[in-house]
Structure formats: structure tokens, C-alpha cells
Amino acid sequence: MSARKMITAALPYANGPVHIGHLAGVYIPADVYARFQRRLGNDVAFICGSDEHGIPITIRAKKEGVIPQDIVDKYHGIIKNSFADLGISFDEYSRTTSKKHYEVSQDFFTTLYNKGKFTEEVAEQYFDEQANEFLADRYIVGTCPNCGNDNAYGDQCEKCGATLSPSELINPKSMLSGNIPILKETKNWYLPLNDYENFLNEWIIEGHKEDWKPNVYGQVKSWLNDGLKPRAMTRDLNWGVPVPLPDADGKVLYVWFDAPIGYISFTQEWAEKNGKNWKDYWQSENSDLIHFIGKDNIVFHCIIFPAMMKAHGDYIMPKNVPAFEFLNLENDKISTSRNWAVWAHEYVEEFPGQQDVLRYALLSSAPETKDNNFTWKDFQTKNNSELVGIFGNFINRVAVLIHKYYDGIVPAGDENAVELNEIAKSATEIENFLENFEFRNALSAMMNLARFGNQYLQTEEPWKTIKDNPEKAASSLFVAAQIAVGLAQVCEPFMPFSAEKLQKMFNVDQISWEQLKQEKVLIKTGHQINNAELLFSKIEDETIEFQIQKLENTKASNKKTNPKANPMKAEIQFDDFTKIDLRTATILTAEKVEKADKLLKFSVDTGVDVRTVVSGVAESFTPEECIGKQVMILLNLAPRKIRGIESQGMLLLTTKPDGKLAFVTPDVPVENGVEIG
Ligand SMILES: [Zn+2]
């Protein structure tokens, strides 16, 4: 009996390309599952799209001097192409900036609002008066109360790793204007998650102890044990889905409110194009909703989104949420900001026609129950020993020998040979593993069929028996041909590109999983096969060395040569730099400032004029040491009064290893007033 499967894969965030960690932990397993469910004859909707809202996108846009839409357009395109190139068979891949998504998510919000499911709360939040914007945590910088780093963010200090809230920062400043933000009251709409604790306990803790993965179940349980709190479902931001209420100017839906609704709105887009009813997938008890996600998204898919759907009232709950752990790269955490990754779009370019190798390698080290590791050496071994040495070798020998001895026509053999049972056995094993989300075991079961075929040929040796026992040789190759076609069928969920080649090679169509389990003879005597095509080719050491070198280069460029150096300040544009007027100058006179231990007062020849500058260098120099020194001056700094003296500019200084200051000075004498830059 066919069932309906509503399969979602976590929406990738459109501020960067997709890497192997995403592929191994979400998209390839989800694709294997979706392909397999289609082969079972089930009614499958496999839905995904780009998540295009949220703070990191607006920050990136500001950094690059573009608008957020430019950022998401760029990465949506790259991500979408990578998925297509790697054979991820989404029925729909859309994006959360689509018109339909705005309608659906606003409608969802309105339904909850009208049903009285939200509470309104007024809280004080930092506000930038000049930019006229409330500031998200990431938009506030200040001094970390923990380590003293001057560039800590309102949510986190990247130097010491402390989690912060904006109110903890010392001297908070707005990243938008550089001004000190004020606290201002703002109203937002909260979903009281605590109201859903009983429901979640009953549904997950009591209902899914046996069938959900322990990592998912355990995390949900610990969240529920800690108790849930109301969570704001709206934000004061200008990038996102506008809150559909009259008194909500400048407010958008919380990105984790609108993103999961993307699964629903994208299903609607797909349904409209394909004459389907989306409600059959989302609002019918005959549908199984399955979310494929990484472990960092468990709370959103097992607590917040289900609470939203429960509050709405019309939706089914997910049947399972098979969350994956993380994949490391060469024993180090994959990181987009450190560029420590293998990027999908680069792989596709550098390994043309070898998509299935990546699919195979990533599936075989999929981080199902614990974090796992990808290494290029391991990738090479999996290709050369398993895909080339076993799978490809077996297929090639079968095809070549049938052409050599029988002109490409499948010879006669025993249709009841016991070896033929291996095909149904493999199909059944794969089915059991996949229904249980055990992708690595399923992949092994597939490879074991190839291994079996390879050993069978090795034992039968038809290239020998053809001379004195041609009937036996024919029978061996008949059996081997069945196994080869069996492989062409069972490998499709895992390696769709190879499956297509194989089916073409053996001149067969794809059949259902049920047929595969029932029919012993998959290719009949007398069937004409096509020429052997190369499935996999050996990956040479130099190819792997190149990839390892690429990572070494990344590591070298990430390396901090001075561990005490502060992190780089926020990026500026060239225009910002050209506003700065730096010149060479010479100190003419120097004297101590009365009652100020640290200050010296200088008269400086800037080439443009002679002016007064006050500088905090008295603990590093005597006035006599300074006279006649050539220095660099920031000429167009607005004058400031220091101890009653107007200081007109700033001399450039740095700190020596002993903590004393030093003037920044040209390494050869130059004229005064020469521009620096
Ligand atoms: Zn810190």
C-alpha cells in the first residue's frame, strides 16, 4: 500500500555556499531517503529552499556594501546549482523571499494572532537614534566583561567565547553609526512555549522513545526538563517578513518563525505547479512528515515549530526528525568563516563527473550517531578500493565478457541459481536500514552485493571455463548479469548518476523496489546489452595532494602569527580611508603639561602649518628626546581640548614590547607635509 511522505531538508542559510558537512549531515541522506521512498511507490514530496532572512545576511550585506537581496540572490543561485549538480532530487527548491512565502507565513501568524495564541510583551532594547533602528545583538559592540576584548558582540565575545547579552557589554556602541545606543521600549509578540510542555512531553517523551534517534530524543528531553519559556516570534528589524498587524511598523517575523513555514509555502508552490493538494501532505493523518536536519536545529524542529503547528491546529506533527551530528574535515571543525571546508560547488568543478564518489564517501562517513571525520586520503581509498576495485571492476568484467563471448547478448543460465537470492536479500536489507534511517548500513548492504558479485566471478572464472565447459561459463555470466542489473537498481538512491549509466549499459529500465525483491531474473537470456562504459576511475595521489595542499594553504592564511593581536575591526570601504589625511611632520618643540603626568605638548611643522598637538607620551619620552623627530600626523582630526589646550591633530604611535610608546616614523628623512597612503 502506498503511503504519503512529506520529506523536508533543513533550509540552507543563503549567506554562503554549501559544504560537505551540510551534504553529509542533511542533504545526501535526505535525498537517499526520498529516492528510496519513490522507489517504494510512495507519494513523495521532497521540499527545500534557501533561508534568506536573519541578521547574518544583513551584516554581510553591510560589510560588502550591498543590499541584503544581493547577498541572497548570489548564494541562492550557488546553493541551488550545487544541489542540482550533486543529484539532490528536490521536488521543489524555493526561497523564503518568494511572494508565496510572505503570504503563507503572514497568514500563519495572523491565524495564531486571531486565536489569541501570542502574548504581547514590552521590553527595553538598545536603539540607535542616528540610524533610527533597534539593534539586534550582533549590531552592538563593546568591551567584553570577561576578557576585556574591545570588539565583543552583543551576543558573544569571539575572543574568549563567552555568551553575552547586550546589557553586559561595557561601553556598548552601535555598529551602524558608532554612537552609544539608548534603551527604548518596544513591543513584540511571544509564543508561550511553556503552554506546550504537556503536549510535547506526551507526544515526544512518551510517544517517541523507541523510534526517534537517541541524540534527538535526549536533547528534547533535556530542554523539557529545564522548562520552556515564552519566545519572541517578532523582531525589530527591517529585513524579513513584515509582521501583518497595523501597529507593527518596522517589525518582522522572527527568522525561526518564518523559516520552517517555508517547508509549507514551498510545498504549496510545488502543489500549484503539479496539480496536487498541499493539504494532503501537511494536514492529513495519511501523511508522514519527516524533517532531515543537523543537530543544531533540533530545538527548532522538535519544540518551536511543532508548538507553532499545534497552536495553529490544522497541522500534523512530524513522524520523525532524524537529526545528524557534525562532520569534521581532516580532524578539525568545519568552519565557513575560517574557510575550513570542502565546498560543494568547488568539488563539482574539480571532480567533473564524479558526483557519486562524493555521495558515496560522505554517506559512508555520515555522522549518524556521533561526530565523524572526512579526510581526503579516506576519500581516495573509498574510491580506489571500493568503487573502482570492487563495484566498477565487477560491472566492467560482466559487460566486457558478455560482449567478448556472446556479442553482447545475455547467455542462457539457471534461473533458480541460489546466488540470485542475494539481490532480493540486499534489497530487503537496504529497505530495513533506510526505514530506520541507518544510511551507512544501507550503503554497506549495497556494496556487499557488488562484493558478492566480484567474488562470484572470481570463483567461477568464466574466462577459463569458456574453453572446456562453455555451458558453465554461460551460466556464470547469466548469474553475474542478474547481479549487475540488481546493482543498477539498488544503487540508485545512493549513486543516481552511476545507476543511470548502468541501466543504459545493460539496456534496462528502473523497476520498483517490490519488483526487485520478487523477480529473480532481472535481465533475460537473449537480451542485448550496450557497450561497457567507465563508471569510476582511479583518483591519483597528485589529485589528493592538491586538495590537501589547498587546505594547508587555508590553515596557513588563518594562522595568527601573534596570538596577542586583537581581532580585525569591522571592515571599511576605500572611501572611508580616503577621508583620512595623514602627513609627515617634524616636532619643533616639546614641553610637559602642568599637573598631567602623561601629557606632552608639541609644536609640529606639518608642512601645511605649524600647530599644537597634545599627546599622552610623557611616560615614554622626555621632551628633549622628541625635539627634531620626524613623525606622522593625522591632520584632519577635529580639534579637541585636552587640559585646556586645543590639540590639533594626532601623532601616530605604537607600543614597544616593553609597553612603552614609540613614534611611527618614516625610515628615511622626507619633507614635511607629504601625504601618506
Ligand atoms: Zn571576551
XYZ file of C-alpha atoms and ligand atoms in Angstrom:
678
model
C 0.000 0.000 0.000
C 1.431 3.322 -0.958
C 1.905 5.979 1.650
C 2.458 9.700 1.516
C 5.858 11.028 2.581
C 6.360 14.715 3.253
C 10.151 14.986 3.415
C 11.916 18.231 4.254
C 15.613 19.083 4.389
C 16.862 21.958 6.577
C 16.778 25.251 4.703
C 20.372 26.241 3.939
C 21.234 29.746 5.005
C 21.827 31.974 1.983
C 24.927 33.757 3.231
C 27.454 31.242 1.971
C 27.804 28.176 -0.248
C 27.084 24.601 0.848
C 29.942 22.399 2.123
C 30.456 18.673 2.743
C 29.278 18.998 6.359
C 25.858 20.136 5.143
C 25.808 17.434 2.474
C 26.778 14.549 4.770
C 24.596 15.682 7.659
C 21.398 16.586 5.834
C 21.080 16.698 2.071
C 22.578 13.433 0.810
C 20.840 11.237 3.425
C 17.578 13.104 2.802
C 17.973 12.556 -0.922
C 18.710 8.835 -0.489
C 15.593 8.550 1.650
C 13.408 10.471 -0.816
C 14.655 8.484 -3.812
C 14.116 5.246 -1.919
C 10.572 6.212 -0.919
C 9.770 6.944 -4.558
C 11.073 3.500 -5.492
C 8.699 2.019 -2.918
C 5.940 3.647 -4.936
C 5.082 6.131 -2.214
C 3.701 9.590 -2.912
C 6.714 11.753 -2.083
C 7.121 15.499 -1.736
C 10.793 16.339 -1.102
C 10.938 20.026 -0.290
C 13.642 22.548 0.497
C 14.701 26.121 -0.235
C 17.036 28.892 0.835
C 16.560 30.614 4.179
C 17.096 34.242 3.215
C 16.243 36.221 6.340
C 18.106 36.859 9.564
C 20.874 39.021 10.933
C 23.977 37.359 9.415
C 22.663 38.268 5.961
C 22.149 41.944 6.789
C 25.569 42.090 8.432
C 27.214 40.521 5.418
C 25.405 42.952 3.118
C 26.589 45.943 5.164
C 30.124 44.533 5.144
C 30.148 44.157 1.385
C 28.371 47.466 0.832
C 25.368 45.903 -0.941
C 21.717 45.288 -0.060
C 20.610 42.003 1.585
C 18.738 40.960 -1.563
C 22.054 40.956 -3.480
C 23.588 38.578 -0.950
C 20.711 36.112 -1.003
C 20.374 36.224 -4.792
C 24.030 35.306 -5.129
C 24.056 32.427 -2.655
C 20.615 31.091 -3.532
C 21.929 30.615 -7.054
C 25.157 28.922 -5.968
C 23.390 26.629 -3.482
C 20.605 25.664 -5.857
C 23.090 24.760 -8.598
C 25.257 22.722 -6.216
C 22.273 20.627 -5.184
C 21.241 20.056 -8.788
C 24.812 19.169 -9.761
C 25.027 16.585 -6.983
C 21.727 14.970 -7.896
C 19.749 16.091 -4.847
C 16.282 15.343 -6.171
C 14.163 18.056 -4.554
C 10.655 18.253 -5.931
C 10.819 21.942 -5.090
C 13.734 24.163 -4.161
C 12.436 27.653 -3.443
C 13.382 30.576 -1.218
C 11.930 32.471 1.728
C 11.924 35.782 -0.142
C 9.278 34.410 -2.530
C 5.926 36.185 -2.634
C 4.094 32.978 -1.777
C 6.241 32.505 1.304
C 5.411 36.002 2.553
C 1.701 35.282 2.134
C 1.804 31.873 3.786
C 3.947 32.907 6.747
C 1.921 36.074 7.356
C -1.268 34.065 7.145
C 0.131 31.554 9.656
C 0.999 34.416 12.011
C -2.440 36.000 11.620
C -4.158 32.704 12.411
C -2.197 32.359 15.646
C -2.824 36.012 16.464
C -6.573 35.723 15.890
C -6.725 32.608 18.015
C -5.080 34.521 20.854
C -2.018 32.276 20.882
C 0.504 35.099 21.347
C 1.257 37.218 24.370
C 2.380 40.819 23.919
C 5.394 41.918 25.879
C 7.075 45.282 26.139
C 10.799 45.195 26.830
C 13.680 47.651 26.710
C 16.042 47.213 23.803
C 19.068 49.108 22.523
C 18.184 51.657 19.855
C 20.448 53.692 17.556
C 18.974 57.177 17.393
C 21.003 58.263 14.398
C 20.234 55.170 12.320
C 16.684 55.168 13.741
C 16.819 51.397 14.254
C 16.567 48.923 17.090
C 19.796 46.991 17.338
C 19.987 43.225 17.093
C 22.543 41.737 19.495
C 25.050 41.316 16.681
C 24.836 45.024 15.903
C 26.203 46.068 19.276
C 29.922 46.015 20.062
C 31.622 46.820 23.310
C 34.153 45.613 25.827
C 33.799 42.018 26.975
C 33.241 41.908 30.769
C 35.035 38.566 30.756
C 38.320 39.178 28.906
C 38.398 42.896 28.117
C 38.275 42.449 24.329
C 37.080 45.785 22.889
C 35.357 44.157 19.926
C 32.904 41.819 21.662
C 29.428 41.473 20.151
C 26.145 41.816 21.999
C 25.604 38.062 21.873
C 29.129 36.698 22.054
C 32.781 37.542 22.568
C 34.729 35.906 19.782
C 37.995 36.264 21.664
C 37.128 34.311 24.810
C 33.981 32.598 23.533
C 31.722 33.934 26.322
C 27.988 34.085 25.592
C 26.826 37.604 26.359
C 23.715 39.734 26.371
C 23.964 43.346 25.146
C 23.391 44.718 28.657
C 26.576 43.011 29.871
C 28.846 44.848 27.410
C 30.951 47.663 28.834
C 30.677 50.858 26.728
C 28.240 49.423 24.161
C 28.378 51.048 20.743
C 26.153 50.694 17.706
C 27.839 49.093 14.713
C 25.551 51.114 12.456
C 26.678 54.589 13.473
C 29.354 54.065 16.089
C 27.178 56.008 18.547
C 26.215 54.982 22.050
C 22.777 53.361 21.797
C 19.913 54.266 24.101
C 17.475 51.850 25.741
C 13.996 52.175 24.299
C 10.799 50.252 24.906
C 9.472 48.020 22.169
C 6.531 45.647 21.914
C 6.853 42.140 20.489
C 4.675 39.044 20.190
C 5.701 35.950 22.098
C 4.683 32.327 21.802
C 4.379 30.979 25.358
C 6.242 27.708 24.749
C 5.636 26.778 28.395
C 1.954 26.248 27.481
C 3.041 23.414 25.183
C 5.174 21.479 27.656
C 2.482 18.903 28.403
C 1.721 18.380 24.761
C 5.421 17.984 23.867
C 6.009 15.616 26.770
C 3.146 13.404 25.745
C 3.917 13.456 22.045
C 7.712 13.060 22.088
C 8.830 11.891 25.519
C 6.079 9.307 25.907
C 5.330 8.683 22.232
C 8.697 8.505 20.511
C 11.097 6.982 22.995
C 11.528 3.900 20.842
C 11.576 5.189 17.290
C 13.427 8.536 17.481
C 17.185 8.711 17.453
C 18.665 8.864 20.981
C 20.522 12.136 20.241
C 17.280 13.845 19.215
C 15.168 12.355 21.963
C 17.779 13.166 24.600
C 18.126 16.773 23.575
C 14.365 17.353 23.565
C 14.068 15.719 26.942
C 16.715 17.942 28.461
C 15.034 21.071 27.047
C 11.723 19.987 28.534
C 13.317 19.126 31.872
C 14.783 22.632 32.049
C 11.330 24.112 31.389
C 10.311 26.221 28.401
C 9.892 29.994 28.345
C 7.882 32.332 26.102
C 9.876 33.165 22.978
C 9.558 36.297 20.846
C 8.178 35.494 17.397
C 8.748 39.023 16.072
C 11.806 41.227 15.885
C 12.555 44.922 15.399
C 14.371 44.674 12.077
C 13.904 45.826 8.517
C 14.918 42.595 6.738
C 12.362 39.808 6.929
C 8.664 39.096 6.526
C 6.749 42.137 7.846
C 4.514 41.432 10.845
C 0.968 41.613 9.424
C -0.507 43.825 12.135
C -1.411 47.521 11.971
C 0.757 48.546 14.937
C 3.867 46.646 13.853
C 5.812 49.079 11.689
C 9.497 48.164 11.497
C 8.878 44.667 12.837
C 9.401 41.376 11.053
C 8.714 37.743 11.853
C 11.458 36.005 13.833
C 13.576 34.114 11.288
C 12.879 30.818 13.060
C 9.164 31.571 12.848
C 9.171 32.128 9.105
C 11.886 29.645 8.008
C 10.114 26.365 8.913
C 6.892 27.720 7.422
C 8.998 27.732 4.245
C 8.522 23.962 4.107
C 4.786 24.594 3.879
C 4.862 27.521 1.453
C 7.295 25.716 -0.868
C 5.041 22.654 -0.819
C 2.200 24.945 -1.864
C 4.266 26.351 -4.738
C 5.075 22.811 -5.878
C 1.470 21.629 -5.477
C 0.127 24.506 -7.560
C 2.508 23.705 -10.404
C 1.778 19.982 -10.298
C -1.952 19.779 -9.716
C -1.602 18.479 -6.166
C -3.364 19.405 -2.956
C -0.736 20.547 -0.462
C -3.018 19.813 2.451
C -2.762 16.093 1.650
C 0.864 16.361 2.722
C 0.603 18.701 5.709
C -2.847 18.302 7.130
C -3.718 14.655 6.606
C -3.154 11.790 9.013
C -2.225 9.694 5.969
C 0.957 11.675 5.520
C 4.283 11.064 7.237
C 6.181 14.284 7.894
C 9.955 13.728 8.136
C 12.442 16.548 8.846
C 16.095 15.981 7.929
C 18.259 18.401 9.920
C 21.605 18.866 11.671
C 21.803 18.598 15.469
C 21.995 22.392 15.881
C 18.399 22.655 14.637
C 16.753 20.102 16.916
C 15.087 22.638 19.206
C 13.500 24.476 16.281
C 12.086 21.327 14.659
C 11.104 19.399 17.776
C 9.887 22.192 20.038
C 9.247 25.569 18.426
C 7.832 24.558 15.028
C 5.650 21.773 16.496
C 4.342 24.263 19.091
C 3.526 26.673 16.263
C 1.723 23.948 14.314
C -0.122 22.807 17.422
C -1.179 26.391 18.135
C -2.435 26.685 14.558
C -4.410 23.463 14.933
C -4.602 22.137 11.372
C -1.204 20.501 11.015
C 0.180 17.021 11.567
C 3.239 16.514 13.759
C 6.493 15.160 12.339
C 6.682 11.388 12.433
C 10.415 11.531 12.801
C 13.222 14.090 12.945
C 16.399 12.208 12.041
C 18.970 14.817 13.086
C 22.611 14.216 12.269
C 25.710 15.091 14.235
C 28.555 17.088 12.675
C 31.167 16.102 10.124
C 34.727 17.294 10.709
C 37.288 17.863 7.993
C 40.781 16.422 8.483
C 40.098 16.238 12.251
C 39.154 19.888 12.541
C 35.725 21.504 12.879
C 34.330 22.687 9.531
C 34.088 26.477 9.570
C 32.722 28.833 6.957
C 34.416 31.881 8.456
C 37.802 30.135 8.551
C 37.171 28.687 5.070
C 37.872 25.246 6.539
C 35.604 23.276 4.271
C 35.258 21.393 1.047
C 32.753 23.454 -0.894
C 30.177 21.622 -2.990
C 30.469 23.974 -5.971
C 34.267 23.665 -5.988
C 34.118 19.870 -5.791
C 31.774 19.741 -8.771
C 34.253 21.827 -10.766
C 37.389 19.996 -9.656
C 35.973 16.464 -9.917
C 33.820 16.583 -13.057
C 31.540 13.579 -13.485
C 32.458 12.249 -10.039
C 29.423 13.326 -8.038
C 28.675 9.768 -6.959
C 32.140 9.413 -5.455
C 31.402 12.289 -3.102
C 27.926 10.940 -2.370
C 29.404 7.537 -1.591
C 32.276 8.848 0.527
C 30.044 11.192 2.522
C 27.363 8.569 3.098
C 29.906 6.058 4.296
C 31.133 8.550 6.893
C 27.752 10.174 7.587
C 27.719 11.440 11.205
C 24.661 9.411 12.174
C 25.154 8.873 15.876
C 28.301 10.844 16.655
C 30.530 13.420 15.005
C 32.539 11.910 12.195
C 35.545 12.844 10.120
C 36.248 13.342 6.409
C 39.785 13.037 5.119
C 40.959 13.258 1.519
C 43.054 10.094 1.956
C 39.982 8.198 3.072
C 38.049 9.650 0.135
C 40.744 8.343 -2.221
C 40.734 4.891 -0.607
C 36.963 4.622 -0.821
C 37.073 5.480 -4.491
C 40.071 3.392 -5.492
C 39.480 0.281 -3.376
C 35.713 0.139 -3.207
C 34.157 1.957 -6.142
C 36.878 1.202 -8.699
C 38.286 -2.010 -7.196
C 35.023 -3.777 -6.364
C 31.934 -2.142 -7.840
C 33.402 -0.850 -11.112
C 35.610 -3.887 -11.607
C 32.702 -6.302 -11.293
C 30.444 -4.361 -13.662
C 33.190 -3.907 -16.203
C 34.107 -7.598 -16.282
C 30.477 -8.665 -16.697
C 29.850 -6.263 -19.579
C 33.171 -6.897 -21.318
C 32.923 -10.705 -21.079
C 29.346 -10.792 -22.378
C 30.470 -8.753 -25.359
C 33.583 -10.840 -25.863
C 31.938 -14.280 -25.782
C 28.325 -13.591 -26.743
C 28.331 -10.407 -28.830
C 26.613 -8.531 -26.028
C 23.690 -10.937 -25.761
C 22.888 -12.321 -22.311
C 23.564 -16.097 -22.429
C 21.339 -18.848 -21.011
C 21.715 -19.904 -17.383
C 19.994 -21.308 -14.311
C 17.056 -19.080 -13.433
C 16.883 -20.679 -9.994
C 20.543 -20.372 -9.041
C 20.876 -19.752 -5.289
C 23.178 -16.791 -5.962
C 20.234 -14.893 -7.403
C 18.706 -14.706 -3.915
C 21.417 -12.256 -2.972
C 19.701 -9.487 -4.936
C 16.421 -9.673 -3.025
C 18.377 -10.113 0.187
C 20.322 -6.935 -0.480
C 17.161 -5.019 -1.417
C 15.435 -6.143 1.792
C 18.396 -5.234 3.948
C 18.668 -1.802 2.370
C 14.961 -1.268 2.898
C 15.128 -2.182 6.579
C 18.104 0.055 7.188
C 16.695 3.035 5.317
C 13.321 2.824 7.049
C 15.337 3.056 10.236
C 17.470 5.977 8.946
C 20.640 3.840 9.047
C 22.297 5.167 5.928
C 25.769 3.786 6.480
C 24.473 0.265 6.992
C 22.245 0.608 3.946
C 25.217 1.704 1.868
C 27.246 -1.272 3.123
C 24.431 -3.624 2.161
C 24.528 -2.159 -1.348
C 28.304 -2.523 -1.577
C 28.094 -6.076 -0.238
C 26.099 -7.070 -3.305
C 28.909 -5.747 -5.521
C 31.428 -7.559 -3.351
C 29.409 -10.754 -3.689
C 29.289 -10.384 -7.482
C 33.007 -9.743 -7.666
C 33.822 -12.845 -5.597
C 31.360 -14.927 -7.585
C 33.154 -14.109 -10.841
C 36.498 -14.746 -9.208
C 35.380 -18.215 -8.110
C 33.552 -19.142 -11.318
C 36.329 -17.928 -13.630
C 34.228 -17.938 -16.834
C 37.317 -16.764 -18.764
C 38.752 -20.217 -18.017
C 35.648 -22.393 -18.207
C 34.706 -20.890 -21.589
C 37.355 -23.193 -23.127
C 36.302 -26.632 -21.863
C 32.861 -26.056 -20.259
C 31.110 -23.299 -22.263
C 27.738 -24.106 -20.699
C 29.109 -23.346 -17.229
C 30.704 -20.140 -18.465
C 27.377 -19.060 -19.939
C 25.537 -19.851 -16.741
C 28.093 -17.940 -14.660
C 27.728 -14.870 -16.827
C 23.940 -15.175 -16.789
C 24.015 -15.062 -12.970
C 26.605 -12.283 -12.956
C 24.435 -10.236 -15.333
C 21.489 -10.561 -12.917
C 23.649 -9.306 -10.062
C 24.957 -6.430 -12.180
C 21.427 -5.352 -13.050
C 20.438 -5.825 -9.409
C 23.205 -3.381 -8.548
C 21.995 -0.976 -11.217
C 18.692 -0.996 -9.340
C 19.751 -0.932 -5.676
C 22.470 1.665 -6.115
C 20.085 4.322 -7.464
C 19.142 6.000 -4.154
C 22.839 6.283 -3.248
C 24.538 6.825 -6.607
C 21.931 8.043 -9.097
C 24.415 9.034 -11.806
C 26.022 5.592 -11.840
C 22.615 3.923 -11.734
C 21.623 5.784 -14.868
C 24.830 4.772 -16.646
C 24.394 1.164 -15.547
C 20.803 0.976 -16.689
C 21.851 2.328 -20.053
C 24.770 -0.089 -20.218
C 22.535 -3.097 -19.560
C 19.703 -1.616 -21.571
C 17.170 -1.939 -18.733
C 14.610 0.363 -17.105
C 14.352 1.237 -13.480
C 11.948 -1.028 -11.619
C 10.184 -0.691 -8.277
C 11.680 -1.967 -5.043
C 8.882 -4.504 -4.777
C 9.697 -5.972 -8.202
C 13.335 -6.061 -7.238
C 12.526 -8.206 -4.219
C 10.215 -10.529 -6.153
C 11.736 -11.095 -9.571
C 14.765 -13.289 -9.647
C 15.526 -12.724 -13.303
C 16.121 -9.057 -13.955
C 17.634 -9.437 -17.420
C 16.524 -12.246 -19.707
C 18.526 -14.617 -21.851
C 18.808 -13.123 -25.331
C 18.710 -9.504 -24.065
C 21.121 -7.231 -25.931
C 23.324 -5.062 -23.720
C 25.223 -1.942 -24.717
C 28.953 -1.312 -24.570
C 30.717 -1.062 -21.240
C 31.065 2.486 -20.007
C 33.573 3.603 -17.419
C 31.771 4.049 -14.085
C 34.604 5.104 -11.786
C 38.234 5.951 -12.388
C 41.214 5.831 -10.111
C 41.972 9.024 -8.204
C 45.713 9.665 -8.327
C 47.878 10.751 -5.408
C 48.589 14.119 -7.003
C 44.867 14.949 -7.112
C 44.612 14.258 -3.392
C 47.842 16.133 -2.687
C 46.394 19.163 -4.457
C 43.323 19.108 -2.208
C 45.412 18.644 0.928
C 47.680 21.486 -0.148
C 44.622 23.681 -0.624
C 43.644 23.034 2.981
C 47.216 23.615 4.161
C 47.135 26.993 2.442
C 43.898 27.831 4.215
C 45.436 26.819 7.510
C 48.493 28.974 6.865
C 46.429 32.013 5.997
C 44.251 31.508 9.088
C 47.209 31.265 11.396
C 47.604 34.097 13.858
C 51.280 34.980 13.864
C 50.808 36.946 17.074
C 48.388 35.298 19.477
C 48.001 38.528 21.476
C 46.936 40.604 18.456
C 43.378 41.901 18.674
C 40.922 40.712 16.023
C 40.461 42.938 12.992
C 37.998 45.794 13.398
C 34.904 45.997 11.206
C 35.795 46.338 7.554
C 35.737 49.818 5.982
C 35.414 50.922 2.385
C 38.167 52.628 0.409
C 36.135 55.845 0.562
C 36.376 55.744 4.351
C 40.135 55.504 4.118
C 40.489 58.387 1.669
C 38.784 60.651 4.218
C 41.828 60.279 6.446
C 44.556 62.911 5.865
C 47.872 61.514 7.080
C 51.092 63.579 6.634
C 54.727 63.551 7.549
C 55.703 66.223 10.097
C 58.571 67.286 12.390
C 58.383 68.045 16.104
C 59.763 71.573 16.677
C 59.247 71.998 20.429
C 58.136 69.774 23.287
C 57.193 70.560 26.885
C 55.446 68.919 29.838
C 51.837 69.822 30.543
C 51.388 71.058 34.102
C 49.658 68.678 36.511
C 49.397 65.994 33.813
C 51.966 63.225 34.248
C 51.257 61.583 30.941
C 50.972 64.518 28.553
C 53.444 66.365 26.388
C 52.592 69.485 24.380
C 54.234 69.707 20.978
C 54.503 72.300 18.265
C 54.702 70.443 14.994
C 55.669 71.527 11.491
C 53.135 69.732 9.257
C 54.274 71.342 6.016
C 50.811 72.878 5.828
C 51.233 74.895 9.023
C 52.793 74.796 12.474
C 50.289 73.581 15.006
C 49.871 72.408 18.593
C 49.318 68.761 19.412
C 48.920 67.210 22.862
C 49.910 63.574 23.184
C 49.957 61.041 26.050
C 53.615 60.067 25.697
C 55.294 61.638 28.758
C 55.884 58.252 30.362
C 57.736 57.056 27.269
C 59.805 60.094 26.246
C 61.435 63.140 27.751
C 60.614 66.376 25.871
C 64.263 66.571 24.723
C 64.088 63.148 23.081
C 61.178 64.303 20.953
C 62.516 67.520 19.516
C 63.563 67.164 15.891
C 61.848 63.793 15.438
C 60.086 63.188 12.176
C 56.589 61.735 12.832
C 53.301 61.002 11.156
C 50.255 63.086 11.947
C 46.533 62.610 11.415
C 45.962 66.116 10.128
C 42.202 66.375 9.744
C 41.113 65.038 13.140
C 38.653 67.527 14.638
C 40.454 69.654 17.322
C 39.925 68.501 20.922
C 40.552 70.361 24.177
C 42.902 68.416 26.443
C 43.594 70.035 29.839
C 42.545 73.363 28.410
C 44.906 73.118 25.439
C 43.452 72.713 21.952
C 45.095 69.708 20.310
C 45.012 69.995 16.511
C 45.627 66.504 15.174
C 47.049 63.256 16.399
C 50.554 61.814 16.204
C 50.750 58.136 15.196
C 52.146 55.890 17.906
C 52.624 52.220 18.516
C 53.590 50.125 21.528
C 57.019 48.520 22.009
C 57.411 45.050 23.608
C 58.355 46.738 26.920
C 54.984 48.519 26.944
C 56.477 51.970 26.182
C 55.230 54.008 23.250
C 57.137 54.696 20.048
C 56.502 57.223 17.271
C 55.702 55.850 13.843
C 58.324 57.462 11.701
C 59.452 57.241 8.034
C 62.578 55.127 7.572
C 64.322 57.863 5.568
C 64.040 61.639 6.108
C 61.264 63.164 3.969
C 59.837 66.659 3.572
C 57.076 67.761 5.910
C 53.502 67.680 4.621
C 53.986 64.672 2.316
C 50.816 62.593 2.169
C 50.809 59.023 3.478
C 48.615 56.357 1.934
Zn 35.770 38.027 25.983
